[in-house]
PDB file of C-alpha atoms in Angstrom:
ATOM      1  CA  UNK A 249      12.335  60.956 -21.884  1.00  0.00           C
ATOM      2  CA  UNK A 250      14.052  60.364 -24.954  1.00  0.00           C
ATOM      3  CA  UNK A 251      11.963  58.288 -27.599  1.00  0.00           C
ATOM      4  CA  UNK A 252       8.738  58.519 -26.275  1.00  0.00           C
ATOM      5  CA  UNK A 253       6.094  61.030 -27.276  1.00  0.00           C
ATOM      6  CA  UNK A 254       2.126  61.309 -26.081  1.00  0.00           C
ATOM      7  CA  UNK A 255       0.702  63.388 -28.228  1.00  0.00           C
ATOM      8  CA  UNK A 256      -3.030  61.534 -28.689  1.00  0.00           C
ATOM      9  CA  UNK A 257      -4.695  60.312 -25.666  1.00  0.00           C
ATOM     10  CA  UNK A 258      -4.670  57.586 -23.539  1.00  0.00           C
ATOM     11  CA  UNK A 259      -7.649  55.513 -23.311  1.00  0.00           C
ATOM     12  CA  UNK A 260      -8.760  54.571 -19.906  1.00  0.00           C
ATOM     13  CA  UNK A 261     -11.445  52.771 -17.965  1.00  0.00           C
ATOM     14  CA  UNK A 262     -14.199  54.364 -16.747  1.00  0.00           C
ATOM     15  CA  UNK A 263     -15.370  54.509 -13.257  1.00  0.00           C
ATOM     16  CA  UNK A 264     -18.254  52.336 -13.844  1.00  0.00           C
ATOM     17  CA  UNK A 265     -15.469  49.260 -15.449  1.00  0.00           C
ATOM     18  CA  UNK A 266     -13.465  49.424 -12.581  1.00  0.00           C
ATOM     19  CA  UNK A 267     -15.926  48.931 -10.108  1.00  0.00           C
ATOM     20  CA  UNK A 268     -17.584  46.043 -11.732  1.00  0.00           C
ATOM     21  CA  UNK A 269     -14.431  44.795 -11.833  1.00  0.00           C
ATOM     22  CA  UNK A 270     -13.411  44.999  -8.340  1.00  0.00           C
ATOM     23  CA  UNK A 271     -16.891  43.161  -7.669  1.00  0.00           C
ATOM     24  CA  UNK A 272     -15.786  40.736  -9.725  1.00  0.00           C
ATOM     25  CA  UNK A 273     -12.734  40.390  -8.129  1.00  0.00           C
ATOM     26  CA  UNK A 274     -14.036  40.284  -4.975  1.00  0.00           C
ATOM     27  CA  UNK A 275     -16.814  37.971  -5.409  1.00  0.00           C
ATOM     28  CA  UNK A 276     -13.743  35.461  -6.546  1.00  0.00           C
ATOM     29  CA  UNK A 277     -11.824  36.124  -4.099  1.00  0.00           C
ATOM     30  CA  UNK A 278     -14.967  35.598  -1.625  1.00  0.00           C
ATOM     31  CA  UNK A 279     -15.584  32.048  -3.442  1.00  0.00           C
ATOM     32  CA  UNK A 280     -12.086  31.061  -2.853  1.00  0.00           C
ATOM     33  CA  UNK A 281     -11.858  31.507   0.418  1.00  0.00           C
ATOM     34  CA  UNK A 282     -14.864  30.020   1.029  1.00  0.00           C
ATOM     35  CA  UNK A 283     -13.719  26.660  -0.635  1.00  0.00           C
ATOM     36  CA  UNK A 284     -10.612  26.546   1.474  1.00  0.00           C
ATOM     37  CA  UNK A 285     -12.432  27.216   4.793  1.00  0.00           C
ATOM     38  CA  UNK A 286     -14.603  23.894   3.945  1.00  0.00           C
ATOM     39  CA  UNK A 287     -11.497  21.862   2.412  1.00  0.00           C
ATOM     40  CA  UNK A 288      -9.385  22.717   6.070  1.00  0.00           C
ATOM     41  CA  UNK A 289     -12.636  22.067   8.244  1.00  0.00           C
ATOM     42  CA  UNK A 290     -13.415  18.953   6.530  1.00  0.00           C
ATOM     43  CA  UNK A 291      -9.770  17.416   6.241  1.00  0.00           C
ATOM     44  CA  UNK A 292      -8.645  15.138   8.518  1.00  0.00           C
ATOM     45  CA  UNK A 293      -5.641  15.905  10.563  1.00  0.00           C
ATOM     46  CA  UNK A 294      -2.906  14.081  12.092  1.00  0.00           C
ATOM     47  CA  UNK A 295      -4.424  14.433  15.215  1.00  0.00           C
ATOM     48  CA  UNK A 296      -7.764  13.263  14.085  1.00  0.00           C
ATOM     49  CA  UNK A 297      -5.867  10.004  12.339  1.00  0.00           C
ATOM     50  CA  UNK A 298      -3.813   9.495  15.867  1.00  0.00           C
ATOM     51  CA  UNK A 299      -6.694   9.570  18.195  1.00  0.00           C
ATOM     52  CA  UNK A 300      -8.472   7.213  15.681  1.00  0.00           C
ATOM     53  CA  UNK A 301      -5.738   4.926  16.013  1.00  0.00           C
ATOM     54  CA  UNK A 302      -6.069   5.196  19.765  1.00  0.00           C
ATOM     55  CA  UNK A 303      -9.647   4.695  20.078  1.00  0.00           C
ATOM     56  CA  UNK A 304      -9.445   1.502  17.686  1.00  0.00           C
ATOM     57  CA  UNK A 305      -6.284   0.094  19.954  1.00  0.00           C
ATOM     58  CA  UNK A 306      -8.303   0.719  22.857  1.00  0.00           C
ATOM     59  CA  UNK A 307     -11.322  -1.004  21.919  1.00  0.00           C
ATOM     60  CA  UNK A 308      -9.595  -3.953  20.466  1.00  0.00           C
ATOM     61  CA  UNK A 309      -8.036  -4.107  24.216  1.00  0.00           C
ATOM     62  CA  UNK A 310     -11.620  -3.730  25.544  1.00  0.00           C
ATOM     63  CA  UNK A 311     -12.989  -6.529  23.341  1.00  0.00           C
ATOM     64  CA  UNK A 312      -9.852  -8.976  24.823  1.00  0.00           C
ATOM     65  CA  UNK A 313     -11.169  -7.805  28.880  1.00  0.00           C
ATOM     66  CA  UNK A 314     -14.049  -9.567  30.585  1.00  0.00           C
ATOM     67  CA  UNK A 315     -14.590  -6.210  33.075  1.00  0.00           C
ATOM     68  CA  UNK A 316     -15.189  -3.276  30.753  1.00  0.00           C
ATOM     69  CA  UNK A 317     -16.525  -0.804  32.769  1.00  0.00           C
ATOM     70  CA  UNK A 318     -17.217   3.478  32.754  1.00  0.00           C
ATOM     71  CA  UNK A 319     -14.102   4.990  32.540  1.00  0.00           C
ATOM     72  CA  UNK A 320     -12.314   8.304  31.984  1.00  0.00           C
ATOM     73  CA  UNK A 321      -8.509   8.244  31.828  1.00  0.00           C
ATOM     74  CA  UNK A 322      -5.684  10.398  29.929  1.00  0.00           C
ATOM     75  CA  UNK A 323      -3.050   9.075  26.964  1.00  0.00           C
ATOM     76  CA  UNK A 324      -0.961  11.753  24.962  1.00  0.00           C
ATOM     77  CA  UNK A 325      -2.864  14.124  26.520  1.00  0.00           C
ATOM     78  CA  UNK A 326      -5.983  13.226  25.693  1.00  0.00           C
ATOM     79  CA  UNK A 327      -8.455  12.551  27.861  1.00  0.00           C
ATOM     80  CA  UNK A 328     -10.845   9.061  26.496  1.00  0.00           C
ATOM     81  CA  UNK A 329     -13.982   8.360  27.933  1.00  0.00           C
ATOM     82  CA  UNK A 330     -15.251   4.778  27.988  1.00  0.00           C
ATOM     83  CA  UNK A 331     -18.289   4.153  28.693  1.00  0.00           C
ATOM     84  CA  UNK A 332     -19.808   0.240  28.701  1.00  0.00           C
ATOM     85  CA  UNK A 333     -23.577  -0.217  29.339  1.00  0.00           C
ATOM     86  CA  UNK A 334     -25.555  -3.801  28.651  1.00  0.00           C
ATOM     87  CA  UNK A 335     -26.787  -3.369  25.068  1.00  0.00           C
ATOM     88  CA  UNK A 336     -30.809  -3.753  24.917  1.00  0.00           C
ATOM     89  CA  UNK A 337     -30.683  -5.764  28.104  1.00  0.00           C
ATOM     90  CA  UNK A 338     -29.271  -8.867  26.801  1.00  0.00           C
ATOM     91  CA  UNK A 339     -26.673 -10.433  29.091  1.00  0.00           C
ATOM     92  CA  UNK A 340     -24.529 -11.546  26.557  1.00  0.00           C
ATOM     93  CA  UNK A 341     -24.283  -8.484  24.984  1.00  0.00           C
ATOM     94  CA  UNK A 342     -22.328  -4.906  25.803  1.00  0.00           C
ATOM     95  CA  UNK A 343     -21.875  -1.854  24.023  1.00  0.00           C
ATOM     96  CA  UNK A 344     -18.340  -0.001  24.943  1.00  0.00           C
ATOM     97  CA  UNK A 345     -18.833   3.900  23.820  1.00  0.00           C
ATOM     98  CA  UNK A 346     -15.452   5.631  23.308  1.00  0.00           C
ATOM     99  CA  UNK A 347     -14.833   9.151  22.859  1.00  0.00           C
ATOM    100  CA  UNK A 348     -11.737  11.469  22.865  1.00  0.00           C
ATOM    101  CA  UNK A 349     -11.595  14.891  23.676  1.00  0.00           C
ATOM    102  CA  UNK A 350      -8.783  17.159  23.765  1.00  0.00           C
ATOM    103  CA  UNK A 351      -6.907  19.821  25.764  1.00  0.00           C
ATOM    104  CA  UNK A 352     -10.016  22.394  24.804  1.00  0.00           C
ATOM    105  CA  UNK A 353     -12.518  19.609  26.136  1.00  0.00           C
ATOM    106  CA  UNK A 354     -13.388  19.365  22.316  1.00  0.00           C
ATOM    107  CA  UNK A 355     -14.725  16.254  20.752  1.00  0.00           C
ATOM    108  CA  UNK A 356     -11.941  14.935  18.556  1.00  0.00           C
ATOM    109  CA  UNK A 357     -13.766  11.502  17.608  1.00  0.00           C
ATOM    110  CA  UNK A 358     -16.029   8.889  19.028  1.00  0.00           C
ATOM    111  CA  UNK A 359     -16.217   5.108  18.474  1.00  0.00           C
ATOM    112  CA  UNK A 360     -18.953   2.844  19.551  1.00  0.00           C
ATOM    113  CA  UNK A 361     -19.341  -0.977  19.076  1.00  0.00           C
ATOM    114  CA  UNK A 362     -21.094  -4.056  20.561  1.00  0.00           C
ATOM    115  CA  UNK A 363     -19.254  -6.756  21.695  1.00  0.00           C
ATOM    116  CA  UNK A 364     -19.956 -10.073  22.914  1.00  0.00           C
ATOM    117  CA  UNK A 365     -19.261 -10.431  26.510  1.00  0.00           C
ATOM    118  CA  UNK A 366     -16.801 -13.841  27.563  1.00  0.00           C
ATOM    119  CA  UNK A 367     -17.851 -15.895  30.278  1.00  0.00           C
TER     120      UNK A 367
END
């Protein structure tokens, strides 16, 4: 090597500095992923958007009905659950519970409202 001479030493790290800073590292690297684990599990999806869309169509059509009744039926597969019951025994009055689940049989989102039953 033509140019390049080593005659003093080369100062290095000790042991003990690279292992604290490997924990160091590694505790920021833990952090990190940490964050991003919460921001994806938190964020809503296009899925969760669509079937929100869904559920809000569907109770809109429910709300236009005089016969809401306990249902279960599939659209783009997946598989809504309406359930009406009277709400706090007033005639007039009926709460329609919707939820959507999907392939997995996981809850994807739920909507519930009371609506004013047409003669």
């Amino acid at each position: 090597m033509a140019g390049s001479k080593l005659d003093g030493r080369v100062k290095a790290s000790t042991i003990l500095e690279v292992i604290v800073s490997m924990i160091v590292i590694v505790i920021v690297f833990g952090i990190a992923m940490m964050i991003y684990t919460n921001v994806l599990r938190l964020s809503l999806s296009a899925k969760k958007l669509r079937v929100q869309a869904l559920l809000q169509e569907i109770m809109l059509k429910a709300e236009q009905t005089t016969a809401n009744t306990t249902q279960s039926f599939t659209i783009d597969d997946f598989r809504i659950e309406q359930e009406a019951k009277p709400y706090h025994d007033e005639s007039g009055l009926t709460t329609i519970h919707l939820t959507a689940y999907d392939q997995n049989q996981q809850k994807i989102a739920e909507l519930q409202k009371v609506i004013i039953n047409k003669p």
